[in-house]
Short mmCIF file of C-alpha atoms and ligand atoms in Angstrom, two decimals:
data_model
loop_
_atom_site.label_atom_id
_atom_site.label_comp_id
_atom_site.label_asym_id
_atom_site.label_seq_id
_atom_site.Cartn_x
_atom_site.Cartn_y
_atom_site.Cartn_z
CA UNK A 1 150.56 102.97 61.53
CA UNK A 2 150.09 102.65 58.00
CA UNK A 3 146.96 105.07 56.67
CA UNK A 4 145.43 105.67 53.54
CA UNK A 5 143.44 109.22 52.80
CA UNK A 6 140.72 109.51 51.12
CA UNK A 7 138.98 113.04 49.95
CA UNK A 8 138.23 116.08 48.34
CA UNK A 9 141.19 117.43 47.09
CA UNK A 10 140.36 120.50 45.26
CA UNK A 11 139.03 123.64 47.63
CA UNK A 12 136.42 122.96 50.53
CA UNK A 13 137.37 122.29 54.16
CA UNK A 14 136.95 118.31 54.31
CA UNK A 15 140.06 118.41 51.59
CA UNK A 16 142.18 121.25 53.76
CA UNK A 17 141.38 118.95 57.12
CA UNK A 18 142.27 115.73 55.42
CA UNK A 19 145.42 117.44 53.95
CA UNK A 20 146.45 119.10 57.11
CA UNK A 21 145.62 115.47 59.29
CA UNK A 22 147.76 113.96 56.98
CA UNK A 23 150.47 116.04 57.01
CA UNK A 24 150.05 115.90 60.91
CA UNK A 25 150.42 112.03 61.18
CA UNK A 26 153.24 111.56 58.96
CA UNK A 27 155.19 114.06 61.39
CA UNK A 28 154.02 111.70 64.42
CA UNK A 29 155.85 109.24 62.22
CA UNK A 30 153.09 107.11 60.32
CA UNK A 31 153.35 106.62 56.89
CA UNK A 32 150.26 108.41 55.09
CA UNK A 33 149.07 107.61 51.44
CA UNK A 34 146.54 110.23 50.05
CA UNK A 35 144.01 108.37 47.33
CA UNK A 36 142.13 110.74 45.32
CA UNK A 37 141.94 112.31 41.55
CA UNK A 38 144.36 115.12 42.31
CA UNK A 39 147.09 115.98 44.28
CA UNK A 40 145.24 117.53 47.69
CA UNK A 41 145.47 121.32 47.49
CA UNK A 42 147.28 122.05 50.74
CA UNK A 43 149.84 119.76 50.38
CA UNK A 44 152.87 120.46 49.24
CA UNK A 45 155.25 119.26 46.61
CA UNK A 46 156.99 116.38 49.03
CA UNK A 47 156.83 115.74 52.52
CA UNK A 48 158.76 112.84 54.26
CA UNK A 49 156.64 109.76 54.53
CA UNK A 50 153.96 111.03 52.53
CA UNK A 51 152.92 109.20 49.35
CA UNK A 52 150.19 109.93 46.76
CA UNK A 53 148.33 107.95 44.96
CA UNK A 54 146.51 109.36 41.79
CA UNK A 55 143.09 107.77 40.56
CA UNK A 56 142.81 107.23 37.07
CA UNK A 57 139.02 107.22 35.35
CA UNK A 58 139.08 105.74 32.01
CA UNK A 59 137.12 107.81 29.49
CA UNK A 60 134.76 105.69 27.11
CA UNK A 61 131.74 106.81 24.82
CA UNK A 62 129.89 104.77 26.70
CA UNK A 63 130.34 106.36 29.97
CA UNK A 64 128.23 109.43 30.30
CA UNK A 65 128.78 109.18 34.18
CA UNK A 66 132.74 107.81 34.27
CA UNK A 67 132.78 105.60 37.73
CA UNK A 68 134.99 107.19 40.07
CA UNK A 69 133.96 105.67 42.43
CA UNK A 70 134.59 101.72 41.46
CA UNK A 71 138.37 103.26 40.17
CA UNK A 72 138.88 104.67 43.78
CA UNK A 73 137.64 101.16 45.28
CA UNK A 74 140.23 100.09 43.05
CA UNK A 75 142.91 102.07 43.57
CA UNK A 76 142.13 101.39 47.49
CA UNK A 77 142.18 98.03 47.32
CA UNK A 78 145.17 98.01 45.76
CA UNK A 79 147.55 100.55 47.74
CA UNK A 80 145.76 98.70 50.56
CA UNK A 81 147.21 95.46 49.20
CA UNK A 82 150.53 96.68 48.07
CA UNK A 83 151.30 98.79 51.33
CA UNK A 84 149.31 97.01 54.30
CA UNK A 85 147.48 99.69 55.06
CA UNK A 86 145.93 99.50 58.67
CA UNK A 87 143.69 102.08 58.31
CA UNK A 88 141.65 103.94 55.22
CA UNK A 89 140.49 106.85 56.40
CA UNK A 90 137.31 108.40 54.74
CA UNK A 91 136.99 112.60 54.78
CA UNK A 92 132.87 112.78 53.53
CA UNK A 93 131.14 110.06 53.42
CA UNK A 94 130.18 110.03 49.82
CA UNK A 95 131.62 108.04 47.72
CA UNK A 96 134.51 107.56 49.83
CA UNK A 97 132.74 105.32 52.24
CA UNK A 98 131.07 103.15 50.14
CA UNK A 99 134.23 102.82 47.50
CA UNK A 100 136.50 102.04 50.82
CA UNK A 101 134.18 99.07 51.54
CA UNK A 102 133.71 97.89 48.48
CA UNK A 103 138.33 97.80 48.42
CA UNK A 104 137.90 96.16 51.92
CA UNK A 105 135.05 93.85 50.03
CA UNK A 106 137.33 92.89 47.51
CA UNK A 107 140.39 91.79 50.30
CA UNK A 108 138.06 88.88 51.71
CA UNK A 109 140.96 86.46 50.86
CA UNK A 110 144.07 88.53 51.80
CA UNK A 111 145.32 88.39 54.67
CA UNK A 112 145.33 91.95 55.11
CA UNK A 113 143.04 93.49 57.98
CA UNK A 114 141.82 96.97 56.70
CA UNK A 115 139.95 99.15 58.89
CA UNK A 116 137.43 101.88 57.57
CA UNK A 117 137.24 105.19 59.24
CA UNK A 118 134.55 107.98 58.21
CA UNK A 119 134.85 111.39 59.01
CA UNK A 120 131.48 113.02 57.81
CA UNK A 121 131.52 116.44 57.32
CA UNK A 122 128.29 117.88 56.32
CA UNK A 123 126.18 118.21 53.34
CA UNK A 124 127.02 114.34 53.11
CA UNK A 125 124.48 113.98 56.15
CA UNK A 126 122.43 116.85 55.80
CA UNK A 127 122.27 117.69 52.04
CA UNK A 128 123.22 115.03 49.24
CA UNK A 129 123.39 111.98 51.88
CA UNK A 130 119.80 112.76 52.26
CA UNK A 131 118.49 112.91 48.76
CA UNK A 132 116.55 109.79 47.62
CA UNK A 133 119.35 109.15 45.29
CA UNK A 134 121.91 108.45 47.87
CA UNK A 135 119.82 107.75 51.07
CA UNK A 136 120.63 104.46 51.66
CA UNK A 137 123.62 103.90 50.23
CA UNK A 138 125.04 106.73 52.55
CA UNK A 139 123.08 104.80 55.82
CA UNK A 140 124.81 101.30 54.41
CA UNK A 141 128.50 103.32 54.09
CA UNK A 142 127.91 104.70 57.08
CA UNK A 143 127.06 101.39 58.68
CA UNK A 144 129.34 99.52 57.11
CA UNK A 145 132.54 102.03 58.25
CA UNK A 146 134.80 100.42 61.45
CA UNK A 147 134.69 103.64 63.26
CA UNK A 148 132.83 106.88 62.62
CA UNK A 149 133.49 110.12 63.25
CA UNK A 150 131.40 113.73 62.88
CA UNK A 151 133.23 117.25 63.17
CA UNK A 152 130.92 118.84 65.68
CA UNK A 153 127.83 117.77 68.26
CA UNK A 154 125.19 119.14 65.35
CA UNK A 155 126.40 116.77 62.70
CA UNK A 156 126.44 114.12 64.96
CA UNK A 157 123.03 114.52 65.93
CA UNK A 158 122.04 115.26 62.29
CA UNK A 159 123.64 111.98 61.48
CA UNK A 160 121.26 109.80 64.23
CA UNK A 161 118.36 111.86 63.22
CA UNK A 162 119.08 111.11 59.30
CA UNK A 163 120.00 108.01 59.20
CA UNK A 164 119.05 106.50 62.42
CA UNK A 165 122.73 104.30 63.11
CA UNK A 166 121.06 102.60 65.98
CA UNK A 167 124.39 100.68 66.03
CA UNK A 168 126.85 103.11 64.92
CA UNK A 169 128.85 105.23 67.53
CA UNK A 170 129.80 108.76 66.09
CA UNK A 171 133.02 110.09 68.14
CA UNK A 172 133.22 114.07 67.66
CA UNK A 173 136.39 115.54 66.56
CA UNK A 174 136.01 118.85 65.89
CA UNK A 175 138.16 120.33 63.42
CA UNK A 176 141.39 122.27 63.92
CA UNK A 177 144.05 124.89 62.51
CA UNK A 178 148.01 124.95 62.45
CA UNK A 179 148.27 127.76 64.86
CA UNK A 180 151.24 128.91 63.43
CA UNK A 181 150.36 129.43 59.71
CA UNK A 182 146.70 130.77 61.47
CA UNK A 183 148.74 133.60 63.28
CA UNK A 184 147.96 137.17 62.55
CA UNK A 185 151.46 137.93 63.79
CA UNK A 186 153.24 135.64 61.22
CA UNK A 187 152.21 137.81 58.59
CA UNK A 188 153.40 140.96 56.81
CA UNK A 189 149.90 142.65 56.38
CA UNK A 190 150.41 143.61 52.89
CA UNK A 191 146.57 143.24 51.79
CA UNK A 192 146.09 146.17 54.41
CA UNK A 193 148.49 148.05 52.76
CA UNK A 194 147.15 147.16 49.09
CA UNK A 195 143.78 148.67 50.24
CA UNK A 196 145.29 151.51 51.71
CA UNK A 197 143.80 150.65 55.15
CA UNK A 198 146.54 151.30 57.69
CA UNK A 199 144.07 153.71 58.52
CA UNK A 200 139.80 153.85 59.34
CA UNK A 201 138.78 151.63 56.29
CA UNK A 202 138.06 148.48 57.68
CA UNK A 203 138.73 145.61 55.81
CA UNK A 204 136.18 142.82 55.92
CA UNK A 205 136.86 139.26 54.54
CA UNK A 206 134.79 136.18 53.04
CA UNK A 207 136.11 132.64 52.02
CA UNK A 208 134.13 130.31 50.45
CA UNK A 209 133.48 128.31 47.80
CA UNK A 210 130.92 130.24 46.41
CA UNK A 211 127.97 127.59 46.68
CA UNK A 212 124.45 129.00 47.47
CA UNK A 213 124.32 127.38 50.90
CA UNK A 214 126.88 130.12 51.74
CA UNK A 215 124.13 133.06 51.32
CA UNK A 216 126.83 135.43 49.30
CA UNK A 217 124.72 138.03 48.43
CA UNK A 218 123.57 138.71 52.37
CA UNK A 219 127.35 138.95 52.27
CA UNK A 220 127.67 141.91 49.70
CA UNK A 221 124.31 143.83 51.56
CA UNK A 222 125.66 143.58 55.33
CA UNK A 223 128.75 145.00 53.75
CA UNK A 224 126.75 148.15 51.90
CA UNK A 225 125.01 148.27 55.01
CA UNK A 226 128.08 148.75 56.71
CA UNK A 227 129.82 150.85 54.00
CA UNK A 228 127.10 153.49 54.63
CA UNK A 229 128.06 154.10 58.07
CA UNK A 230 132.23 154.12 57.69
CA UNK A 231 135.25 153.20 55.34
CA UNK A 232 135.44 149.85 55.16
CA UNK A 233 136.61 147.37 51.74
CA UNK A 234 135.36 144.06 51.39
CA UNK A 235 137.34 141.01 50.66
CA UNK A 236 135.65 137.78 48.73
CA UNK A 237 138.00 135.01 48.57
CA UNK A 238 137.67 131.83 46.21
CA UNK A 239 135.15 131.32 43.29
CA UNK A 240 132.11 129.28 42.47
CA UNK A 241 128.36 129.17 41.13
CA UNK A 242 127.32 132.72 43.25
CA UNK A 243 130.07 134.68 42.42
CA UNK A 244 128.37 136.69 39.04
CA UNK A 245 125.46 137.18 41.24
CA UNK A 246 127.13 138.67 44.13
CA UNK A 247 129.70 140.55 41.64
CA UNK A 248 125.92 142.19 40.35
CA UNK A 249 124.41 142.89 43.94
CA UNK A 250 127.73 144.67 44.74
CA UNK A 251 126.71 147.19 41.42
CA UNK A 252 122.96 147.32 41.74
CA UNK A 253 123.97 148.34 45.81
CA UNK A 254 127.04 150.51 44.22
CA UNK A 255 129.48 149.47 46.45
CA UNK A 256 131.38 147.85 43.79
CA UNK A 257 134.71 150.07 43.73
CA UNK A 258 134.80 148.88 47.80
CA UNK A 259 134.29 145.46 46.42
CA UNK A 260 137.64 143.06 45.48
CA UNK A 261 136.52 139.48 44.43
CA UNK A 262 140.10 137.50 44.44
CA UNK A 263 138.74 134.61 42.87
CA UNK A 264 140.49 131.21 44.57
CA UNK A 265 143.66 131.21 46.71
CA UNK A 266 145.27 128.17 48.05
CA UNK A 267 147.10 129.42 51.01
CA UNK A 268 144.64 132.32 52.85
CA UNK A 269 146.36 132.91 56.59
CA UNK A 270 148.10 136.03 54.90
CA UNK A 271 144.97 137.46 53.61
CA UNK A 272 143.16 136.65 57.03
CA UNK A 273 145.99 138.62 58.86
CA UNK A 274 145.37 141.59 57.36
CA UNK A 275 141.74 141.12 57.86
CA UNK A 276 139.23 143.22 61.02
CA UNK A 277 136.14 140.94 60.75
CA UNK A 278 135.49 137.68 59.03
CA UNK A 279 131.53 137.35 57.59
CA UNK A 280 130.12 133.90 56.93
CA UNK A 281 126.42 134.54 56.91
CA UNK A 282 125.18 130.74 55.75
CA UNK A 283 122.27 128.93 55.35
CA UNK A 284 124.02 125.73 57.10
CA UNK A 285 127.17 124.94 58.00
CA UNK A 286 128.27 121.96 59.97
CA UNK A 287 131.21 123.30 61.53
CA UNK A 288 132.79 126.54 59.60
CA UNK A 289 136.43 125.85 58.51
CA UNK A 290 136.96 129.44 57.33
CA UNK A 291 135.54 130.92 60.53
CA UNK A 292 137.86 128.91 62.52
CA UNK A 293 140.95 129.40 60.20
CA UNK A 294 139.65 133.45 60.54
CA UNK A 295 139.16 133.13 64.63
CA UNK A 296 142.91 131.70 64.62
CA UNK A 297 143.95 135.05 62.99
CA UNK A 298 142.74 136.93 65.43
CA UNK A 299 139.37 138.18 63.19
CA UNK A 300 136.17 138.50 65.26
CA UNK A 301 133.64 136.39 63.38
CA UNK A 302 129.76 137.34 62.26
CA UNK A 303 127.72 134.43 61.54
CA UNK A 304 124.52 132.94 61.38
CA UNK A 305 123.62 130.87 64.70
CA UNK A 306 123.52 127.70 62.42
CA UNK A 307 124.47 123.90 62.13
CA UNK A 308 127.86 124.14 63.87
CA UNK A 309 128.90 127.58 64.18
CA UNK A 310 127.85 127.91 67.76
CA UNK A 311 129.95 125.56 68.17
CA UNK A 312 133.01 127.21 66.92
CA UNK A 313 131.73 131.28 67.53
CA UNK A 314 131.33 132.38 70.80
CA UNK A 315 128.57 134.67 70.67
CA UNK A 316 129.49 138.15 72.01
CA UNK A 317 132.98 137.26 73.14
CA UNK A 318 134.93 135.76 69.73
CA UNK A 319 131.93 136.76 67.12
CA UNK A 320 128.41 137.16 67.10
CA UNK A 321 126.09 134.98 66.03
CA UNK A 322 122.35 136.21 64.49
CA UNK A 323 119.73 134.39 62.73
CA UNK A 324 120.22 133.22 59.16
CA UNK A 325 118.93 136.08 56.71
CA UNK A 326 119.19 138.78 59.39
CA UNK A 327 120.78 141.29 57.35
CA UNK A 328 120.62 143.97 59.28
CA UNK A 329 120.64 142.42 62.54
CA UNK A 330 124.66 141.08 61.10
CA UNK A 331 125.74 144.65 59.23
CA UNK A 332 124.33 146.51 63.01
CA UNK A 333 127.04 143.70 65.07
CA UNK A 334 129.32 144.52 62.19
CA UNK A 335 129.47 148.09 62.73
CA UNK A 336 129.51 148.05 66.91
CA UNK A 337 132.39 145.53 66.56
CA UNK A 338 134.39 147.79 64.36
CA UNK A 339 133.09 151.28 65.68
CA UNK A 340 134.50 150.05 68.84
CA UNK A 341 138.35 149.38 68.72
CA UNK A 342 138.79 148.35 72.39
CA UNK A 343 135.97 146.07 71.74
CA UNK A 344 137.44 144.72 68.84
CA UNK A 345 140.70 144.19 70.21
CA UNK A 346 139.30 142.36 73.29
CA UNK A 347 137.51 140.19 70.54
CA UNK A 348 140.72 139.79 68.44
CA UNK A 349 142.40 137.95 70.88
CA UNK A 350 139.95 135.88 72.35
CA UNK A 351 139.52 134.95 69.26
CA UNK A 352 143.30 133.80 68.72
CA UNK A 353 143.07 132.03 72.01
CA UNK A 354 140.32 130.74 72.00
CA UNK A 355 140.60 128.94 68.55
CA UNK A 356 143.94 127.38 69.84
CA UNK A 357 142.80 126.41 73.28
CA UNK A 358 139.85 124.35 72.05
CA UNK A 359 140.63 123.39 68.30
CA UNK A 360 144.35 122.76 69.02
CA UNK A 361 145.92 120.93 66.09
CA UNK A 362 147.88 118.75 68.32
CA UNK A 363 144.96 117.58 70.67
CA UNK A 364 142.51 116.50 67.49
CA UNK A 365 145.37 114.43 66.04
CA UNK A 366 146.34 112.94 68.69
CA UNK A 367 142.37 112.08 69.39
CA UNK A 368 141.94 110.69 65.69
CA UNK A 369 145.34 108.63 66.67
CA UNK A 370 143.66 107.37 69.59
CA UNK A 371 140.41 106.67 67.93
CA UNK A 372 142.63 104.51 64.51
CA UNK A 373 143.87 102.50 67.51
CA UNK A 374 140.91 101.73 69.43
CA UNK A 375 139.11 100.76 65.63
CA UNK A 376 142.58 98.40 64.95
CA UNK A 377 141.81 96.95 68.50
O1 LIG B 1 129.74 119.62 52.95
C1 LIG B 1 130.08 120.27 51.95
O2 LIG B 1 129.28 120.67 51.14
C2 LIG B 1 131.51 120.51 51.65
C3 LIG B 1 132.41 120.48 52.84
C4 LIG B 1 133.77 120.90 52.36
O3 LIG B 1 134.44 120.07 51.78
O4 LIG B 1 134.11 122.07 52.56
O5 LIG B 1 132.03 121.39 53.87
C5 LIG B 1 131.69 120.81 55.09
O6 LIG B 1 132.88 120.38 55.73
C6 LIG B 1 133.72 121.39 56.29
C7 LIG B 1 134.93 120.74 56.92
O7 LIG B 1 134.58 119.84 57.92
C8 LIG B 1 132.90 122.21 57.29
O8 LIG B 1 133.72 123.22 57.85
C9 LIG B 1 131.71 122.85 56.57
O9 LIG B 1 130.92 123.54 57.52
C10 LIG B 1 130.87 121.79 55.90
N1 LIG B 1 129.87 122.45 55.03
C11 LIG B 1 128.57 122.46 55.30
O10 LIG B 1 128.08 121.91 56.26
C12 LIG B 1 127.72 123.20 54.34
#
């Protein structure tokens, strides 16, 4: 098959799925053409049948808001046109969906037969897709798409509660790791060794991009919490609006010399090996890339029992889960996980198992290669 990408390419975990599907199908042999405004994050330089396709936003006074989104319909419609694309593939729903129709719009006298896939993700159903600026433009995208597709069982439902889709079909594909970069044991541990932790201190890790949905502060007190009780560093990987504020909580709770904010990093399975307990505390979360990607490592997870994450933690066996804003209730797991080493080990490679067994990398491609067909008929 022929398939064009569509989607965030700078950091979040819709871009690093899209990237890493992409990179999957063009190894299964299809020919894969990324459309977007930057070259996706996690792919590299050049990879056989793999083609990208930059989109180019002319700058005029005029334009206070430049329209990406009519230059990606454009830039669709024409790689579309050029390449006979069978499928463009959507990774969040806004604008991708809505600029992928508008290229499919635009083919009505070609005789090329397009078909639209959207993968929604999250805050493009429960966030932004909601607000009364994008409401029903997201329900007419959504609509509109051939063949739709949610990353867990909460987003779908979110999506039929939101928008109601009476005629729409959401297929769940969760999302998925490359269990071999996500492998504790391909890694020299050499974070572990920065931090001088080859001994008790306990090194505890965050990714994210920093946004206020991801609750970065609770972050910073379950760690002081924890830091009272035994040696432990914590880890904050990537940037964003939150990071000044949790850079203060870490002084005003004077755990700041334990503190090491890393600011972004493309490739993270190194930093994840050396980590002993992953913390993603959030106010909602569809699915949880970075708790699956820390899982795959073998790093017991504690989360909130939100959105998605049930989905992906296993409470008491690869993680535990506790109610958003429960502080205490996440530094108290915290410590009995890593107070406990036999415990933790049990949990460290569950963990690793667990996240290949039932996110396998192999399995969800070979589902969303299944699902293009079925949508081509
Ligand atoms: O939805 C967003 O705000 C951004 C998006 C992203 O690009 O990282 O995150 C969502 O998609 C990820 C990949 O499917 C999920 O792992 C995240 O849970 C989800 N974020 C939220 O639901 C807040």
């Amino acid at each position: 098959m022929k398939i064009g990408i569509t989607c965030y390419p700078t950091y979040g975990g819709s871009g690093a799925v899209a990237t890493d599907l992409g990179i999957a199908l063009a190894e299964r042999g299809h020919e894969v053409h990324f459309i977007t405004y930057q070259h996706p994050f996690r792919l590299p330089a050049f990879l056989p049948r793999i083609f990208f396709h930059e989109v180019d936003v002319v700058r005029y006074p005029l334009f206070e808001y430049p329209p990406y989104d009519l230059a990606l319909a454009v830039r669709m419609h024409q790689v579309v046109q050029e390449h006979r694309l069978d499928i463009l593939h959507a990774h969040y729903a806004i604008p991708h969906a809505t600029s992928a129709w508008i290229a499919k719009e635009m083919l009505e006298n070609d005789d090329v037969d397009v078909r639209i896939i959207t993968t929604l993700h999250g805050t493009d159903i429960t966030l932004v897709g909601q607000d009364p600026s994008f409401q029903t433009i997201t329900k007419f995208s959504i609509e509109r798409s051939d063949g739709l597709t949610a990353v867990s069982e909460f987003l779908k439902r979110e999506t039929y509660k939101a928008f109601g889709c009476t005629a729409c079909a959401v297929e769940v594909i969760h999302n998925f790791v490359d269990p071999v970069l996500y492998d504790r044991r391909a890694h020299h541990p050499l974070l572990r060794e920065q931090l001088g932790s080859n001994g008790d201190r306990a090194v505890i890790m965050h990714v994210s991009n920093f946004r206020p949905v991801k609750r970065v502060r609770d972050i910073v007190r379950i760690f002081a919490a924890v830091r009272r009780e035994r040696p432990a560093a914590l880890v904050m990987v990537g940037d964003g609006p939150e990071r000044m504020t949790a850079e203060q909580e870490a002084r005003d709770l004077g755990v700041q010399d334990d503190t090491f904010f890393l600011g972004k990093i493309d490739v993270v399975a190194p930093l994840l090996a050396s980590a002993d307990l992953f913390l993603l505390p959030s106010q909602s979360e569809s699915f949880g890339l970075s708790a699956l990607e820390a899982l795959a490592c073998g790093v017991p997870v504690v989360a909130s029992r939100v959105g998605g994450l049930p989905e992906v933690v296993i409470d008491g066996v690869t993680g535990v889960l506790r109610d958003v804003g429960d502080v205490d209730g996440m530094a108290a797991a915290s410590l009995e996980i890593l107070g406990d080493r036999t415990r933790w080990a049990r949990m460290s490679e569950a963990a690793a198992a667990d996240a290949r067994r039932r996110f396998s990398r192999d399995e969800m491609v070979a589902r969303y290669e299944a699902f293009y067909e079925r949508t081509i008929g």
